[in-house]
Amino acid sequence: MTDTMNNAATDGLRFFGRMSAAISHDLKNTLSIMNESAGLIEDLALLAEKGRPLEPQRIHQLGATIKRQIQRNDGIVRNMNQFAHSVDNPLKEMSLASSLEMLLSICRRLTDARGIAVSVASPDREIAIVTRPFYLYHLVWRLLEWGLDYAGAGKRLVLQIDPVPGAVRLVCRGLEGLTETGAGQCPPSQWHDLLVLLEGRIEVAADQQSVAAVLPQRIDA
Amino acid sequence: MTTKVLLVDDEKEFLDLLGERMTSRGMEVDTTTSATDALKITEDHTYDAIVLDLMMPEMDGIQVLKTLKAKHPELQVILLTGHGSIEKGVEAMRQGAMDFIEKPADLELLTEKIKKAQARKMILVERKVEQEVREILISKAW
């Protein structure tokens, strides 16, 4: 188990770094918009000093832009905080829908860069599991990253939360480009340690264009 | 002579704001949020500089840069990067970018780089014209 944990920790650091870089990109973008808004206010003030009438409506618009970006920034930082705290507890009860939404929001830039839209589909009722939070995020990212290669022409993946007795299936659907050969190579060896730590297994079905991680409802300490 | 600039970034608000500020400084600015559109636009329009975001949906900024430079070697591309490190910027320079600037960008610094891009492009175009004239003179050999 120690080797498994060491491998997962090393690999996990890479994942953590990649997500942190994606978050920093998003922050840089909001900062850029605020920077240009502030710059434009300065420009308008300089023009007003030279006699051009200042349009209050324009200032209101720029104020609204800055507020919107502050809210966006706040959401990014809140996600970053939740993600960072996922390493605090070895085991924790997690609400799956909100946790997956949070992860998708963090890695949106990476999935967008591939031109693929990803969404979460969950049942109406709350589905929670007791698991290892950070490793769960890592496995979901692995699933998604693998799925991006098989998204096909549809360019749309759905992460579906599917409760079954005593377990939950996290199904990545929309793998239009998935072949039997591709399915045969899943799960890749790099997923092994994560699956051991999460006491899970992978089910891949090329005919259903899906791959699923089956995870227990509760991991005991 | 008016400086013509194409801004390419997937953040529409950023493009609108930066475009407005650059226009008020006397530049002629076109904008697009799509890397694919940027490639199409450059088929029909010429620019003194293209300011390109490194991380775009559909296509990586480096890939866009490579495609642009392959088709129009004289194009001057300045990359905007959200990366905290200079690694990507160095890679961009290696791929033919004229320069790179980190987000959030300082407009005065960006303007300075755009002016340099314009001057460099003029030299390249003049050389190209000279070369073409020389080739005509040699081939005709009156």
Tab-separated table of C-alpha atoms in Angstrom:
chain	number	residue	atom	x	y	z
A	1	MET	CA	0.000	0.000	0.000
A	2	THR	CA	2.912	2.358	0.776
A	3	ASP	CA	4.308	2.039	-2.755
A	4	THR	CA	0.843	2.589	-4.167
A	5	MET	CA	0.444	5.713	-2.033
A	6	ASN	CA	3.913	6.991	-2.990
A	7	ASN	CA	3.229	6.510	-6.705
A	8	ALA	CA	-0.180	8.128	-6.408
A	9	ALA	CA	1.327	11.028	-4.469
A	10	THR	CA	4.033	11.677	-7.088
A	11	ASP	CA	1.550	11.446	-9.923
A	12	GLY	CA	-0.896	13.454	-7.852
A	13	LEU	CA	1.569	16.319	-7.539
A	14	ARG	CA	1.703	16.557	-11.335
A	15	PHE	CA	-2.092	16.643	-11.447
A	16	PHE	CA	-2.180	19.269	-8.694
A	17	GLY	CA	0.350	21.374	-10.625
A	18	ARG	CA	-1.614	21.112	-13.842
A	19	MET	CA	-4.846	22.180	-12.182
A	20	SER	CA	-3.062	25.028	-10.374
A	21	ALA	CA	-1.665	26.268	-13.700
A	22	ALA	CA	-5.164	26.179	-15.239
A	23	ILE	CA	-6.484	28.181	-12.286
A	24	SER	CA	-3.694	30.743	-12.614
A	25	HIS	CA	-4.603	31.198	-16.295
A	26	ASP	CA	-8.190	31.934	-15.388
A	27	LEU	CA	-7.072	34.413	-12.740
A	28	LYS	CA	-4.739	36.123	-15.219
A	29	ASN	CA	-7.655	36.539	-17.619
A	30	THR	CA	-9.920	38.181	-15.065
A	31	LEU	CA	-7.036	40.389	-13.947
A	32	SER	CA	-6.423	41.381	-17.571
A	33	ILE	CA	-10.022	42.501	-18.020
A	34	MET	CA	-9.916	44.481	-14.777
A	35	ASN	CA	-6.569	45.963	-15.825
A	36	GLU	CA	-7.975	47.157	-19.165
A	37	SER	CA	-11.131	48.483	-17.486
A	38	ALA	CA	-9.044	50.527	-15.036
A	39	GLY	CA	-6.838	51.674	-17.916
A	40	LEU	CA	-9.847	52.813	-19.913
A	41	ILE	CA	-11.193	54.771	-16.924
A	42	GLU	CA	-7.805	56.534	-16.736
A	43	ASP	CA	-7.922	57.211	-20.483
A	44	LEU	CA	-11.405	58.709	-20.190
A	45	ALA	CA	-10.326	60.851	-17.214
A	46	LEU	CA	-7.351	62.196	-19.200
A	47	LEU	CA	-9.635	63.013	-22.131
A	48	ALA	CA	-12.067	64.751	-19.738
A	49	GLU	CA	-9.189	66.893	-18.423
A	50	LYS	CA	-8.560	67.935	-22.001
A	51	GLY	CA	-12.183	69.000	-22.387
A	52	ARG	CA	-13.959	65.961	-23.791
A	53	PRO	CA	-17.228	65.434	-21.881
A	54	LEU	CA	-17.199	62.386	-19.607
A	55	GLU	CA	-20.091	60.008	-20.247
A	56	PRO	CA	-21.385	58.729	-16.872
A	57	GLN	CA	-22.953	55.734	-18.627
A	58	ARG	CA	-19.524	54.581	-19.820
A	59	ILE	CA	-18.148	54.742	-16.283
A	60	HIS	CA	-21.157	52.750	-15.010
A	61	GLN	CA	-20.483	50.090	-17.660
A	62	LEU	CA	-16.830	49.835	-16.709
A	63	GLY	CA	-17.738	49.607	-13.018
A	64	ALA	CA	-20.147	46.775	-13.852
A	65	THR	CA	-17.424	44.986	-15.857
A	66	ILE	CA	-15.014	45.192	-12.932
A	67	LYS	CA	-17.674	43.910	-10.494
A	68	ARG	CA	-18.478	41.008	-12.821
A	69	GLN	CA	-14.821	40.052	-13.032
A	70	ILE	CA	-14.447	40.287	-9.250
A	71	GLN	CA	-17.349	37.835	-8.898
A	72	ARG	CA	-15.777	35.564	-11.488
A	73	ASN	CA	-12.473	35.794	-9.638
A	74	ASP	CA	-14.199	34.979	-6.371
A	75	GLY	CA	-15.672	31.813	-7.912
A	76	ILE	CA	-12.257	30.759	-9.237
A	77	VAL	CA	-10.613	31.315	-5.853
A	78	ARG	CA	-13.433	29.464	-4.063
A	79	ASN	CA	-12.901	26.462	-6.358
A	80	MET	CA	-9.163	26.685	-5.863
A	81	ASN	CA	-9.674	26.703	-2.093
A	82	GLN	CA	-11.996	23.679	-2.199
A	83	PHE	CA	-9.562	21.824	-4.443
A	84	ALA	CA	-6.581	22.691	-2.221
A	85	HIS	CA	-8.416	21.412	0.870
A	86	SER	CA	-9.131	18.084	-0.815
A	87	VAL	CA	-5.806	16.845	0.550
A	88	ASP	CA	-6.715	17.666	4.180
A	89	ASN	CA	-8.633	14.522	5.086
A	90	PRO	CA	-7.747	11.002	4.008
A	91	LEU	CA	-11.466	10.184	3.896
A	92	LYS	CA	-14.393	12.520	3.553
A	93	GLU	CA	-18.052	12.501	2.584
A	94	MET	CA	-18.395	14.267	-0.749
A	95	SER	CA	-21.409	15.505	-2.621
A	96	LEU	CA	-20.654	14.164	-6.091
A	97	ALA	CA	-22.552	16.617	-8.290
A	98	SER	CA	-21.062	19.767	-6.745
A	99	SER	CA	-17.588	18.202	-6.507
A	100	LEU	CA	-17.589	17.229	-10.175
A	101	GLU	CA	-18.949	20.636	-11.199
A	102	MET	CA	-16.110	22.234	-9.250
A	103	LEU	CA	-13.475	20.065	-10.935
A	104	LEU	CA	-14.941	20.724	-14.381
A	105	SER	CA	-14.911	24.421	-13.707
A	106	ILE	CA	-11.203	24.257	-12.802
A	107	CYS	CA	-10.210	22.257	-15.851
A	108	ARG	CA	-12.588	24.011	-18.288
A	109	ARG	CA	-9.681	25.824	-19.952
A	110	LEU	CA	-7.980	22.494	-20.645
A	111	THR	CA	-11.093	20.871	-22.108
A	112	ASP	CA	-11.947	24.028	-24.078
A	113	ALA	CA	-8.440	23.975	-25.504
A	114	ARG	CA	-9.353	20.630	-27.058
A	115	GLY	CA	-12.602	22.154	-28.361
A	116	ILE	CA	-14.704	19.752	-26.283
A	117	ALA	CA	-17.668	20.697	-24.078
A	118	VAL	CA	-18.003	18.709	-20.860
A	119	SER	CA	-20.995	18.694	-18.521
A	120	VAL	CA	-22.217	16.835	-15.427
A	121	ALA	CA	-25.497	14.903	-15.392
A	122	SER	CA	-26.762	13.892	-11.976
A	123	PRO	CA	-29.999	12.477	-10.530
A	124	ASP	CA	-32.373	14.924	-8.825
A	125	ARG	CA	-31.450	13.648	-5.382
A	126	GLU	CA	-28.116	14.318	-3.722
A	127	ILE	CA	-25.560	11.538	-4.196
A	128	ALA	CA	-22.745	11.466	-1.653
A	129	ILE	CA	-19.922	9.013	-1.116
A	130	VAL	CA	-17.249	8.606	1.540
A	131	THR	CA	-13.961	8.476	-0.319
A	132	ARG	CA	-10.482	9.943	-0.683
A	133	PRO	CA	-11.282	13.401	-2.125
A	134	PHE	CA	-8.021	14.262	-3.838
A	135	TYR	CA	-7.644	10.827	-5.425
A	136	LEU	CA	-11.251	10.969	-6.606
A	137	TYR	CA	-10.579	14.276	-8.364
A	138	HIS	CA	-7.472	12.798	-9.913
A	139	LEU	CA	-9.284	9.717	-11.173
A	140	VAL	CA	-12.102	11.807	-12.647
A	141	TRP	CA	-9.526	13.948	-14.456
A	142	ARG	CA	-7.812	10.802	-15.745
A	143	LEU	CA	-11.159	9.559	-17.026
A	144	LEU	CA	-11.880	12.862	-18.678
A	145	GLU	CA	-8.416	13.303	-20.161
A	146	TRP	CA	-8.635	9.829	-21.646
A	147	GLY	CA	-12.160	10.550	-22.885
A	148	LEU	CA	-11.019	13.733	-24.657
A	149	ASP	CA	-9.005	11.580	-27.059
A	150	TYR	CA	-12.148	9.674	-28.019
A	151	ALA	CA	-14.732	12.469	-28.079
A	152	GLY	CA	-15.095	12.159	-31.846
A	153	ALA	CA	-17.039	14.556	-34.028
A	154	GLY	CA	-19.679	15.224	-31.356
A	155	LYS	CA	-17.070	17.065	-29.256
A	156	ARG	CA	-19.317	16.719	-26.229
A	157	LEU	CA	-18.691	14.601	-23.143
A	158	VAL	CA	-21.052	14.054	-20.230
A	159	LEU	CA	-19.978	12.915	-16.783
A	160	GLN	CA	-22.962	11.045	-15.463
A	161	ILE	CA	-23.476	10.132	-11.810
A	162	ASP	CA	-25.236	6.810	-11.736
A	163	PRO	CA	-26.014	5.313	-8.275
A	164	VAL	CA	-26.142	1.508	-8.029
A	165	PRO	CA	-26.599	-0.602	-4.871
A	166	GLY	CA	-23.635	0.019	-2.545
A	167	ALA	CA	-21.696	1.923	-5.187
A	168	VAL	CA	-21.706	4.807	-7.625
A	169	ARG	CA	-20.791	4.691	-11.300
A	170	LEU	CA	-19.180	7.804	-12.721
A	171	VAL	CA	-19.797	7.371	-16.404
A	172	CYS	CA	-18.034	9.412	-19.058
A	173	ARG	CA	-20.383	9.330	-22.058
A	174	GLY	CA	-20.025	10.650	-25.606
A	175	LEU	CA	-16.896	8.728	-26.634
A	176	GLU	CA	-17.950	8.643	-30.278
A	177	GLY	CA	-14.436	7.856	-31.418
A	178	LEU	CA	-13.917	4.920	-29.049
A	179	THR	CA	-12.860	1.733	-30.828
A	180	GLU	CA	-12.618	-1.826	-29.498
A	181	THR	CA	-8.824	-1.437	-29.589
A	182	GLY	CA	-9.001	1.767	-27.564
A	183	ALA	CA	-11.393	0.156	-25.116
A	184	GLY	CA	-9.033	-2.810	-24.769
A	185	GLN	CA	-6.262	-0.493	-23.572
A	186	CYS	CA	-8.395	0.894	-20.757
A	187	PRO	CA	-7.630	1.344	-17.914
A	188	PRO	CA	-4.099	2.523	-18.678
A	189	SER	CA	-1.498	1.322	-16.185
A	190	GLN	CA	-1.182	4.824	-14.665
A	191	TRP	CA	-4.689	4.494	-13.248
A	192	HIS	CA	-3.862	1.368	-11.266
A	193	ASP	CA	-2.700	3.040	-8.043
A	194	LEU	CA	-5.659	5.408	-7.988
A	195	LEU	CA	-8.090	2.542	-8.447
A	196	VAL	CA	-6.469	0.645	-5.572
A	197	LEU	CA	-6.676	3.669	-3.271
A	198	LEU	CA	-10.279	4.360	-4.223
A	199	GLU	CA	-11.200	0.650	-4.114
A	200	GLY	CA	-12.725	1.117	-7.540
A	201	ARG	CA	-12.742	-0.511	-10.942
A	202	ILE	CA	-13.209	0.578	-14.546
A	203	GLU	CA	-15.903	-0.589	-16.947
A	204	VAL	CA	-15.411	0.377	-20.556
A	205	ALA	CA	-17.972	-0.230	-23.312
A	206	ALA	CA	-17.067	0.767	-26.869
A	207	ASP	CA	-20.587	-0.088	-28.094
A	208	GLN	CA	-22.063	2.359	-25.573
A	209	GLN	CA	-19.321	4.926	-26.212
A	210	SER	CA	-18.607	5.144	-22.501
A	211	VAL	CA	-16.119	4.476	-19.752
A	212	ALA	CA	-17.158	4.245	-16.100
A	213	ALA	CA	-15.382	4.311	-12.763
A	214	VAL	CA	-17.276	2.193	-10.260
A	215	LEU	CA	-16.611	3.408	-6.742
A	216	PRO	CA	-17.880	2.131	-3.389
A	217	GLN	CA	-20.454	4.226	-1.547
A	218	ARG	CA	-18.141	4.221	1.446
A	219	ILE	CA	-14.471	3.440	2.013
A	220	ASP	CA	-13.857	2.387	5.598
A	221	ALA	CA	-10.956	3.938	7.493
B	1	MET	CA	0.860	55.888	-41.273
B	2	THR	CA	-1.808	54.100	-39.205
B	3	THR	CA	-0.686	50.969	-37.419
B	4	LYS	CA	-2.934	48.004	-38.203
B	5	VAL	CA	-3.300	45.405	-35.489
B	6	LEU	CA	-5.247	42.165	-35.166
B	7	LEU	CA	-6.065	41.117	-31.590
B	8	VAL	CA	-6.826	37.420	-31.020
B	9	ASP	CA	-8.061	36.279	-27.601
B	10	ASP	CA	-10.989	34.138	-26.442
B	11	GLU	CA	-12.004	36.724	-23.816
B	12	LYS	CA	-14.432	39.031	-25.647
B	13	GLU	CA	-14.497	41.712	-22.924
B	14	PHE	CA	-10.715	41.864	-22.901
B	15	LEU	CA	-10.658	42.295	-26.683
B	16	ASP	CA	-13.282	45.048	-26.605
B	17	LEU	CA	-11.516	47.009	-23.876
B	18	LEU	CA	-7.999	46.661	-25.263
B	19	GLY	CA	-9.284	47.366	-28.782
B	20	GLU	CA	-10.977	50.566	-27.640
B	21	ARG	CA	-7.850	51.771	-25.840
B	22	MET	CA	-5.617	51.012	-28.805
B	23	THR	CA	-8.025	52.703	-31.220
B	24	SER	CA	-8.014	55.840	-29.063
B	25	ARG	CA	-4.209	55.813	-29.466
B	26	GLY	CA	-4.574	56.013	-33.237
B	27	MET	CA	-4.246	52.352	-34.158
B	28	GLU	CA	-6.596	50.522	-36.500
B	29	VAL	CA	-7.718	47.431	-34.640
B	30	ASP	CA	-9.566	44.282	-35.677
B	31	THR	CA	-10.466	41.617	-33.130
B	32	THR	CA	-11.488	37.972	-33.106
B	33	THR	CA	-12.137	35.421	-30.368
B	34	SER	CA	-11.407	32.497	-32.701
B	35	ALA	CA	-8.019	31.174	-33.763
B	36	THR	CA	-9.567	29.676	-36.900
B	37	ASP	CA	-11.074	33.044	-37.823
B	38	ALA	CA	-7.716	34.706	-37.255
B	39	LEU	CA	-6.175	32.413	-39.865
B	40	LYS	CA	-8.982	33.250	-42.318
B	41	ILE	CA	-8.792	37.010	-41.659
B	42	THR	CA	-5.063	37.102	-42.373
B	43	GLU	CA	-5.721	35.599	-45.796
B	44	ASP	CA	-7.550	38.768	-46.854
B	45	HIS	CA	-6.058	41.486	-44.653
B	46	THR	CA	-2.567	42.620	-43.821
B	47	TYR	CA	-1.492	43.747	-40.356
B	48	ASP	CA	1.565	45.387	-38.898
B	49	ALA	CA	1.225	43.190	-35.837
B	50	ILE	CA	-0.896	40.331	-34.560
B	51	VAL	CA	-1.370	40.117	-30.807
B	52	LEU	CA	-2.234	36.517	-30.094
B	53	ASP	CA	-3.266	34.769	-26.884
B	54	LEU	CA	-1.177	31.683	-26.276
B	55	MET	CA	-4.014	29.545	-24.931
B	56	MET	CA	-7.037	29.486	-27.195
B	57	PRO	CA	-9.909	27.044	-27.606
B	58	GLU	CA	-9.766	24.980	-30.841
B	59	MET	CA	-6.093	25.605	-31.449
B	60	ASP	CA	-3.031	26.226	-29.304
B	61	GLY	CA	-1.479	29.695	-29.795
B	62	ILE	CA	1.858	28.141	-30.804
B	63	GLN	CA	0.076	26.144	-33.518
B	64	VAL	CA	-1.630	29.309	-34.786
B	65	LEU	CA	1.740	31.064	-34.761
B	66	LYS	CA	3.387	28.262	-36.786
B	67	THR	CA	0.563	28.295	-39.357
B	68	LEU	CA	0.649	32.086	-39.669
B	69	LYS	CA	4.418	32.213	-40.084
B	70	ALA	CA	4.398	29.383	-42.631
B	71	LYS	CA	1.895	31.250	-44.816
B	72	HIS	CA	3.061	34.808	-44.192
B	73	PRO	CA	6.685	34.876	-42.996
B	74	GLU	CA	6.692	38.662	-42.825
B	75	LEU	CA	3.861	38.708	-40.219
B	76	GLN	CA	4.909	40.019	-36.829
B	77	VAL	CA	3.265	38.126	-33.989
B	78	ILE	CA	3.344	39.188	-30.355
B	79	LEU	CA	2.116	36.501	-28.004
B	80	LEU	CA	0.112	37.242	-24.888
B	81	THR	CA	0.726	34.646	-22.244
B	82	GLY	CA	-0.994	33.848	-18.973
B	83	HIS	CA	1.907	31.593	-18.016
B	84	GLY	CA	3.810	32.711	-14.946
B	85	SER	CA	7.052	31.346	-16.388
B	86	ILE	CA	8.899	32.451	-19.519
B	87	GLU	CA	9.257	28.893	-20.884
B	88	LYS	CA	6.316	29.175	-23.279
B	89	GLY	CA	7.428	32.636	-24.324
B	90	VAL	CA	10.863	31.341	-25.226
B	91	GLU	CA	9.284	28.497	-27.188
B	92	ALA	CA	7.104	31.041	-28.992
B	93	MET	CA	10.166	33.110	-29.935
B	94	ARG	CA	11.801	29.961	-31.260
B	95	GLN	CA	8.737	29.363	-33.416
B	96	GLY	CA	9.009	32.826	-34.925
B	97	ALA	CA	7.127	35.139	-32.578
B	98	MET	CA	8.556	38.641	-32.561
B	99	ASP	CA	8.025	38.981	-28.830
B	100	PHE	CA	5.838	37.926	-25.958
B	101	ILE	CA	4.186	39.790	-23.144
B	102	GLU	CA	2.692	38.493	-19.932
B	103	LYS	CA	-0.932	39.090	-18.947
B	104	PRO	CA	-2.128	41.456	-17.576
B	105	ALA	CA	-0.405	43.492	-20.260
B	106	ASP	CA	0.916	47.000	-19.817
B	107	LEU	CA	-0.517	48.930	-22.765
B	108	GLU	CA	2.445	51.283	-23.081
B	109	LEU	CA	4.807	48.305	-23.275
B	110	LEU	CA	2.532	46.535	-25.759
B	111	THR	CA	2.318	49.682	-27.904
B	112	GLU	CA	6.114	49.911	-27.908
B	113	LYS	CA	6.371	46.300	-29.090
B	114	ILE	CA	3.717	46.904	-31.775
B	115	LYS	CA	5.708	49.903	-33.096
B	116	LYS	CA	8.814	47.712	-33.247
B	117	ALA	CA	6.790	45.051	-35.079
B	118	GLN	CA	5.615	47.636	-37.603
B	119	ALA	CA	9.183	48.822	-38.251
B	120	ARG	CA	10.454	45.260	-38.597
B	121	LYS	CA	7.651	44.342	-40.988
B	122	MET	CA	8.405	47.386	-43.160
B	123	ILE	CA	12.044	46.333	-43.454
B	124	LEU	CA	11.044	42.762	-44.361
B	125	VAL	CA	8.539	43.937	-46.955
B	126	GLU	CA	11.082	46.373	-48.466
B	127	ARG	CA	13.661	43.580	-48.685
B	128	LYS	CA	11.107	41.293	-50.302
B	129	VAL	CA	10.228	43.954	-52.890
B	130	GLU	CA	13.937	44.622	-53.584
B	131	GLN	CA	14.515	40.925	-54.048
B	132	GLU	CA	11.556	40.647	-56.436
B	133	VAL	CA	12.791	43.647	-58.467
B	134	ARG	CA	16.310	42.151	-58.613
B	135	GLU	CA	14.920	38.808	-59.812
B	136	ILE	CA	12.893	40.553	-62.527
B	137	LEU	CA	15.941	42.530	-63.665
B	138	ILE	CA	18.088	39.398	-63.814
B	139	SER	CA	15.472	37.295	-65.616
B	140	LYS	CA	14.703	39.984	-68.194
B	141	ALA	CA	18.376	41.012	-68.719
B	142	TRP	CA	17.570	43.846	-71.089
